Amino acid sequence: MTTLQTSFAGLTLKNPIIVSSSGLTDNAAKNQKLCKAGAGAIVLKSLFEEQIMMEVYQHDDPTLHSEGSDKLAVYIRHHKLNEYLSLVRESKKVCDIPVIASINCYQDAEWIDFARQIEQAGADALEINILALQTDTDYKYGSFEQRHIDILRHIKKTVQIPVIMKLGGNLTNPVALIDQLYANGAAGVVLFNRFYQPDINIETMKQTTGNVFSNEAELSRSLRWTGIASAAVPRIDYAISGGIHSGEGVVKAILAGASAVEVCSSIYQKSADVISEYNQFLQGWMESKGMEDIVQFKGRLNAADVQGVNTFERTQFLKYFASHE
């Protein structure tokens, strides 16, 4: 009997399709529908540190005494956090699948207390996003990676639920960082977070928004790094995010070493029906290959395979161009 059940970050999922953090998951009613559509887990829309601070600045009154400004800032942070805790509680009431909270931060500040309250509200796990470009001319090499480790370490001292690190693609060596994240208690990593896509309108000569949604071509980067990292640091769980636009993409992700995938753009572009579509394809593929469970083929094509040749690195690059002369 074929089963799609998988384990990711200490959580048991009925299938590997996780709906990623987005406007799709910003209220309990939407999350209930995604649950009924067959999702294996849901990542709630992120609580953004920058968004909270921006609202604080927008309401800041220069005529107020500094004490008054501080009280206003505390009130806004408290209000935003309470809204988020309500989202966690209400989603847990209507979903019988893991509900993963998400916080998007760029400094090691408020998140210790936030994480504690999120756990108390009933979240099954916590996904941490540290998404920022490093552009300072006096940047100290390695400090961005160390920020990930410091935030994780402090949060792990606070909560008992699994902590998942969702990494951006702007890392020199994701494998080294993943190894340190595992050593400091991360239960899983997601590769990769997607940056805001900028563009320029040449008629108005203004900056504008680029393509909001991912496309299938973006999957190759996550396949490469999941394949390499899952071979080098095999004891942590991996999920792939970005570029999952078909059932074939789900199978590729698992073959590369992922336990699950995070899906967002394809649901926006089509509907939540893609969840059952991907699961049906996965089940059909497994049955055609005689696979009874995901463990049987997870990581079969990661970088540890193919007689010791790392096909996700330069060897495959050379083969590719040799065949296109």
Tab-separated table of C-alpha atoms in Angstrom:
chain	number	residue	atom	x	y	z
A	1	MET	CA	0.000	0.000	0.000
A	2	THR	CA	1.557	3.305	-1.116
A	3	THR	CA	1.692	6.039	1.517
A	4	LEU	CA	2.603	9.700	0.977
A	5	GLN	CA	3.327	10.242	4.674
A	6	THR	CA	6.593	12.028	5.372
A	7	SER	CA	8.494	13.405	8.332
A	8	PHE	CA	9.774	16.970	8.274
A	9	ALA	CA	11.395	18.802	11.193
A	10	GLY	CA	9.986	16.354	13.717
A	11	LEU	CA	6.457	16.720	12.330
A	12	THR	CA	4.478	13.904	10.728
A	13	LEU	CA	2.839	15.091	7.489
A	14	LYS	CA	0.233	13.075	5.623
A	15	ASN	CA	1.921	14.187	2.401
A	16	PRO	CA	4.889	16.417	1.485
A	17	ILE	CA	2.909	19.438	0.225
A	18	ILE	CA	3.295	22.398	2.583
A	19	VAL	CA	1.549	25.680	1.765
A	20	SER	CA	4.190	28.328	2.314
A	21	SER	CA	3.863	31.579	4.227
A	22	SER	CA	1.891	34.117	2.171
A	23	GLY	CA	-1.417	35.893	1.843
A	24	LEU	CA	-2.866	32.444	1.211
A	25	THR	CA	-2.449	31.631	4.903
A	26	ASP	CA	-3.312	34.911	6.615
A	27	ASN	CA	-6.626	33.843	8.169
A	28	ALA	CA	-8.168	30.725	9.649
A	29	ALA	CA	-10.914	30.364	7.034
A	30	LYS	CA	-8.363	30.219	4.206
A	31	ASN	CA	-6.262	27.746	6.143
A	32	GLN	CA	-9.266	25.488	6.713
A	33	LYS	CA	-9.880	25.393	2.935
A	34	LEU	CA	-6.219	24.566	2.264
A	35	CYS	CA	-6.435	21.811	4.834
A	36	LYS	CA	-9.528	20.367	3.127
A	37	ALA	CA	-7.758	20.681	-0.245
A	38	GLY	CA	-5.226	18.148	0.993
A	39	ALA	CA	-2.239	20.141	2.250
A	40	GLY	CA	0.221	18.260	4.435
A	41	ALA	CA	0.977	21.341	6.542
A	42	ILE	CA	0.518	25.117	6.514
A	43	VAL	CA	2.997	27.892	7.231
A	44	LEU	CA	1.131	30.944	8.485
A	45	LYS	CA	1.751	34.345	6.939
A	46	SER	CA	4.883	35.776	8.520
A	47	LEU	CA	5.006	38.235	11.365
A	48	PHE	CA	7.437	40.826	9.954
A	49	GLU	CA	9.757	42.708	12.249
A	50	GLU	CA	10.322	45.378	9.585
A	51	GLN	CA	6.575	45.828	9.078
A	52	ILE	CA	6.053	46.342	12.801
A	53	MET	CA	8.891	48.859	12.992
A	54	MET	CA	7.601	50.699	9.905
A	55	GLU	CA	4.200	51.098	11.524
A	56	VAL	CA	5.864	52.372	14.689
A	57	TYR	CA	7.712	55.002	12.664
A	58	GLN	CA	4.550	56.003	10.761
A	59	HIS	CA	2.712	56.668	14.033
A	60	ASP	CA	5.641	58.356	15.680
A	61	ASP	CA	4.799	61.925	16.747
A	62	PRO	CA	7.830	64.203	17.111
A	63	THR	CA	5.850	66.364	19.549
A	64	LEU	CA	5.555	63.451	21.971
A	65	HIS	CA	7.942	63.046	24.859
A	66	SER	CA	10.331	60.123	24.349
A	67	GLU	CA	8.440	58.189	27.010
A	68	GLY	CA	5.216	58.626	25.059
A	69	SER	CA	6.896	57.405	21.856
A	70	ASP	CA	8.191	54.338	23.660
A	71	LYS	CA	4.703	53.523	24.973
A	72	LEU	CA	3.253	53.887	21.465
A	73	ALA	CA	5.897	51.537	20.054
A	74	VAL	CA	5.169	48.961	22.767
A	75	TYR	CA	1.432	49.200	22.083
A	76	ILE	CA	1.840	48.655	18.320
A	77	ARG	CA	4.144	45.661	18.793
A	78	HIS	CA	1.766	44.202	21.386
A	79	HIS	CA	-1.235	44.708	19.077
A	80	LYS	CA	0.479	43.076	16.085
A	81	LEU	CA	1.640	40.140	18.161
A	82	ASN	CA	-1.839	39.577	19.604
A	83	GLU	CA	-3.287	39.550	16.078
A	84	TYR	CA	-0.773	36.899	15.134
A	85	LEU	CA	-1.389	34.793	18.217
A	86	SER	CA	-5.083	34.866	17.359
A	87	LEU	CA	-4.258	33.610	13.856
A	88	VAL	CA	-2.336	30.692	15.371
A	89	ARG	CA	-5.134	29.764	17.790
A	90	GLU	CA	-7.971	30.062	15.268
A	91	SER	CA	-6.063	28.101	12.610
A	92	LYS	CA	-5.333	25.293	15.063
A	93	LYS	CA	-9.058	25.010	15.824
A	94	VAL	CA	-10.003	24.327	12.205
A	95	CYS	CA	-6.942	22.454	10.883
A	96	ASP	CA	-6.039	18.857	11.674
A	97	ILE	CA	-2.598	19.190	10.058
A	98	PRO	CA	0.552	20.854	11.441
A	99	VAL	CA	0.292	24.642	11.661
A	100	ILE	CA	3.718	26.267	11.441
A	101	ALA	CA	4.146	29.860	12.598
A	102	SER	CA	6.566	32.137	10.767
A	103	ILE	CA	8.566	35.166	11.834
A	104	ASN	CA	10.635	37.315	9.502
A	105	CYS	CA	13.406	39.101	11.317
A	106	TYR	CA	16.667	40.878	10.611
A	107	GLN	CA	18.015	41.422	14.095
A	108	ASP	CA	18.269	39.478	17.354
A	109	ALA	CA	15.801	41.512	19.406
A	110	GLU	CA	12.095	40.937	19.975
A	111	TRP	CA	11.954	37.376	18.774
A	112	ILE	CA	12.731	35.565	21.998
A	113	ASP	CA	9.522	36.734	23.684
A	114	PHE	CA	7.516	36.453	20.443
A	115	ALA	CA	8.631	32.846	19.953
A	116	ARG	CA	7.611	31.908	23.501
A	117	GLN	CA	4.109	33.317	23.062
A	118	ILE	CA	3.710	31.714	19.626
A	119	GLU	CA	4.524	28.332	21.161
A	120	GLN	CA	2.017	28.924	23.957
A	121	ALA	CA	-0.647	29.783	21.364
A	122	GLY	CA	-0.321	26.250	20.002
A	123	ALA	CA	1.903	26.440	16.912
A	124	ASP	CA	3.331	23.045	15.994
A	125	ALA	CA	6.635	24.513	14.801
A	126	LEU	CA	8.261	27.859	14.091
A	127	GLU	CA	9.840	28.896	10.792
A	128	ILE	CA	12.492	31.616	11.011
A	129	ASN	CA	13.190	33.856	8.007
A	130	ILE	CA	16.274	36.076	8.013
A	131	LEU	CA	16.064	37.697	4.608
A	132	ALA	CA	18.336	40.639	3.927
A	133	LEU	CA	20.897	41.800	1.385
A	134	GLN	CA	24.358	42.533	2.732
A	135	THR	CA	25.462	45.759	1.034
A	136	ASP	CA	27.608	47.648	3.560
A	137	THR	CA	31.094	48.442	2.278
A	138	ASP	CA	32.496	47.674	5.735
A	139	TYR	CA	30.680	44.316	5.946
A	140	LYS	CA	32.523	41.726	8.026
A	141	TYR	CA	32.597	38.376	6.234
A	142	GLY	CA	30.584	35.732	8.043
A	143	SER	CA	28.579	38.124	10.219
A	144	PHE	CA	25.342	37.503	8.288
A	145	GLU	CA	25.669	33.750	8.742
A	146	GLN	CA	26.489	34.249	12.417
A	147	ARG	CA	23.293	36.242	12.832
A	148	HIS	CA	21.315	33.166	11.754
A	149	ILE	CA	23.103	31.040	14.339
A	150	ASP	CA	22.688	33.596	17.151
A	151	ILE	CA	18.955	34.060	16.554
A	152	LEU	CA	18.420	30.293	16.355
A	153	ARG	CA	20.430	29.659	19.522
A	154	HIS	CA	18.469	32.211	21.528
A	155	ILE	CA	15.095	30.998	20.276
A	156	LYS	CA	15.990	27.361	20.989
A	157	LYS	CA	16.644	28.323	24.614
A	158	THR	CA	13.086	29.633	24.760
A	159	VAL	CA	10.876	27.092	22.944
A	160	GLN	CA	10.495	23.335	22.757
A	161	ILE	CA	8.676	23.153	19.408
A	162	PRO	CA	10.732	22.432	16.281
A	163	VAL	CA	12.508	25.438	14.786
A	164	ILE	CA	12.883	25.567	10.992
A	165	MET	CA	15.297	27.942	9.266
A	166	LYS	CA	14.218	29.261	5.857
A	167	LEU	CA	17.350	30.491	4.129
A	168	GLY	CA	17.813	33.092	1.428
A	169	GLY	CA	19.784	32.258	-1.684
A	170	ASN	CA	22.426	34.910	-1.004
A	171	LEU	CA	24.788	32.670	0.955
A	172	THR	CA	28.326	31.850	-0.138
A	173	ASN	CA	28.234	28.366	1.360
A	174	PRO	CA	24.779	27.196	2.515
A	175	VAL	CA	26.194	23.789	3.486
A	176	ALA	CA	28.540	25.199	6.145
A	177	LEU	CA	25.715	27.288	7.607
A	178	ILE	CA	23.279	24.346	7.581
A	179	ASP	CA	25.853	22.262	9.465
A	180	GLN	CA	26.063	24.947	12.163
A	181	LEU	CA	22.286	25.338	12.288
A	182	TYR	CA	21.924	21.606	12.857
A	183	ALA	CA	24.563	21.753	15.613
A	184	ASN	CA	22.567	24.503	17.300
A	185	GLY	CA	19.245	22.694	17.260
A	186	ALA	CA	17.500	23.477	13.962
A	187	ALA	CA	15.035	20.715	13.093
A	188	GLY	CA	14.849	21.566	9.404
A	189	VAL	CA	15.886	24.000	6.698
A	190	VAL	CA	13.961	25.341	3.710
A	191	LEU	CA	15.847	26.200	0.506
A	192	PHE	CA	15.218	28.976	-0.529
A	193	ASN	CA	13.368	32.098	0.495
A	194	ARG	CA	12.468	34.324	-2.441
A	195	PHE	CA	13.597	37.939	-2.574
A	196	TYR	CA	11.349	40.753	-3.698
A	197	GLN	CA	11.854	41.034	-7.470
A	198	PRO	CA	12.635	44.600	-8.590
A	199	ASP	CA	12.188	46.007	-12.083
A	200	ILE	CA	12.477	49.367	-13.841
A	201	ASN	CA	9.843	51.047	-16.007
A	202	ILE	CA	11.857	52.763	-18.751
A	203	GLU	CA	8.901	54.985	-19.810
A	204	THR	CA	8.273	56.498	-16.388
A	205	MET	CA	11.903	55.954	-15.336
A	206	LYS	CA	10.773	54.630	-11.974
A	207	GLN	CA	11.452	51.516	-9.964
A	208	THR	CA	8.644	49.024	-10.047
A	209	THR	CA	7.804	45.477	-8.978
A	210	GLY	CA	9.084	42.583	-11.048
A	211	ASN	CA	7.534	39.137	-11.359
A	212	VAL	CA	5.782	38.336	-8.080
A	213	PHE	CA	5.457	34.618	-8.708
A	214	SER	CA	8.155	32.012	-9.050
A	215	ASN	CA	8.571	29.918	-12.177
A	216	GLU	CA	9.650	26.336	-12.784
A	217	ALA	CA	13.165	27.385	-13.828
A	218	GLU	CA	13.865	28.509	-10.255
A	219	LEU	CA	13.671	24.919	-9.038
A	220	SER	CA	17.156	23.997	-10.312
A	221	ARG	CA	18.983	26.121	-7.719
A	222	SER	CA	17.114	24.505	-4.828
A	223	LEU	CA	17.647	21.039	-6.321
A	224	ARG	CA	21.389	21.668	-6.532
A	225	TRP	CA	21.832	22.874	-2.963
A	226	THR	CA	19.413	20.365	-1.458
A	227	GLY	CA	21.266	17.599	-3.281
A	228	ILE	CA	24.630	18.801	-2.010
A	229	ALA	CA	23.545	19.679	1.535
A	230	SER	CA	21.456	16.553	2.169
A	231	ALA	CA	24.519	14.447	1.355
A	232	ALA	CA	26.914	16.531	3.467
A	233	VAL	CA	24.561	17.178	6.433
A	234	PRO	CA	22.087	14.266	6.278
A	235	ARG	CA	20.717	14.373	9.823
A	236	ILE	CA	18.646	17.523	9.341
A	237	ASP	CA	15.436	17.610	7.290
A	238	TYR	CA	15.123	19.626	4.088
A	239	ALA	CA	12.230	21.255	2.256
A	240	ILE	CA	12.407	22.933	-1.135
A	241	SER	CA	10.670	26.246	-1.778
A	242	GLY	CA	10.480	28.085	-5.097
A	243	GLY	CA	9.873	26.587	-8.513
A	244	ILE	CA	7.441	23.814	-7.523
A	245	HIS	CA	4.882	24.074	-10.329
A	246	SER	CA	4.097	20.431	-11.061
A	247	GLY	CA	3.921	16.969	-9.592
A	248	GLU	CA	7.183	16.246	-11.373
A	249	GLY	CA	8.796	19.022	-9.339
A	250	VAL	CA	7.687	17.353	-6.107
A	251	VAL	CA	9.272	14.055	-7.167
A	252	LYS	CA	12.507	15.817	-8.184
A	253	ALA	CA	12.693	17.578	-4.819
A	254	ILE	CA	12.394	14.309	-2.899
A	255	LEU	CA	14.925	12.536	-5.130
A	256	ALA	CA	17.357	15.382	-4.390
A	257	GLY	CA	16.934	14.836	-0.638
A	258	ALA	CA	13.939	16.920	0.447
A	259	SER	CA	11.309	15.560	2.833
A	260	ALA	CA	8.732	18.135	1.739
A	261	VAL	CA	8.110	21.086	-0.569
A	262	GLU	CA	6.642	24.518	0.069
A	263	VAL	CA	4.137	25.647	-2.551
A	264	CYS	CA	2.759	29.135	-3.069
A	265	SER	CA	2.874	30.654	-6.579
A	266	SER	CA	1.162	27.744	-8.320
A	267	ILE	CA	-1.755	27.960	-5.873
A	268	TYR	CA	-2.087	31.694	-6.545
A	269	GLN	CA	-1.899	31.191	-10.304
A	270	LYS	CA	-4.273	28.222	-10.470
A	271	SER	CA	-6.043	27.228	-7.261
A	272	ALA	CA	-5.708	24.993	-4.217
A	273	ASP	CA	-6.666	22.146	-6.556
A	274	VAL	CA	-2.977	21.835	-7.477
A	275	ILE	CA	-2.371	20.286	-4.032
A	276	SER	CA	-4.415	17.168	-4.835
A	277	GLU	CA	-3.068	17.227	-8.399
A	278	TYR	CA	0.540	17.070	-7.138
A	279	ASN	CA	-0.294	14.395	-4.594
A	280	GLN	CA	-2.047	12.271	-7.210
A	281	PHE	CA	0.936	12.545	-9.526
A	282	LEU	CA	3.322	11.639	-6.704
A	283	GLN	CA	1.261	8.589	-5.760
A	284	GLY	CA	0.974	7.463	-9.378
A	285	TRP	CA	4.718	7.860	-9.934
A	286	MET	CA	5.526	5.925	-6.755
A	287	GLU	CA	3.216	3.092	-7.739
A	288	SER	CA	4.743	2.937	-11.233
A	289	LYS	CA	8.210	2.613	-9.678
A	290	GLY	CA	7.148	0.120	-7.025
A	291	MET	CA	7.755	2.587	-4.180
A	292	GLU	CA	5.703	2.030	-1.036
A	293	ASP	CA	6.868	5.105	0.876
A	294	ILE	CA	8.883	8.293	0.440
A	295	VAL	CA	11.861	7.022	2.437
A	296	GLN	CA	12.557	4.511	-0.344
A	297	PHE	CA	13.586	7.202	-2.829
A	298	LYS	CA	14.312	10.312	-0.752
A	299	GLY	CA	17.825	11.481	-1.544
A	300	ARG	CA	18.446	8.731	-4.075
A	301	LEU	CA	19.894	11.319	-6.469
A	302	ASN	CA	21.644	13.612	-4.020
A	303	ALA	CA	25.340	14.401	-4.309
A	304	ALA	CA	26.356	11.265	-2.404
A	305	ASP	CA	25.132	9.100	-5.276
A	306	VAL	CA	26.543	8.227	-8.708
A	307	GLN	CA	29.712	6.406	-7.616
A	308	GLY	CA	31.024	9.291	-5.559
A	309	VAL	CA	30.734	11.852	-8.366
A	310	ASN	CA	28.996	15.020	-7.241
A	311	THR	CA	26.636	15.571	-10.155
A	312	PHE	CA	25.309	18.817	-8.665
A	313	GLU	CA	28.668	20.580	-8.983
A	314	ARG	CA	31.212	21.179	-11.722
A	315	THR	CA	31.300	17.661	-13.188
A	316	GLN	CA	27.698	17.969	-14.338
A	317	PHE	CA	28.424	21.452	-15.687
A	318	LEU	CA	31.191	20.080	-17.900
A	319	LYS	CA	29.025	17.200	-19.111
A	320	TYR	CA	26.225	19.609	-19.983
A	321	PHE	CA	28.309	21.796	-22.240
A	322	ALA	CA	30.164	18.826	-23.748
A	323	SER	CA	26.799	17.596	-25.041
A	324	HIS	CA	25.968	20.965	-26.632
A	325	GLU	CA	28.947	21.478	-28.944
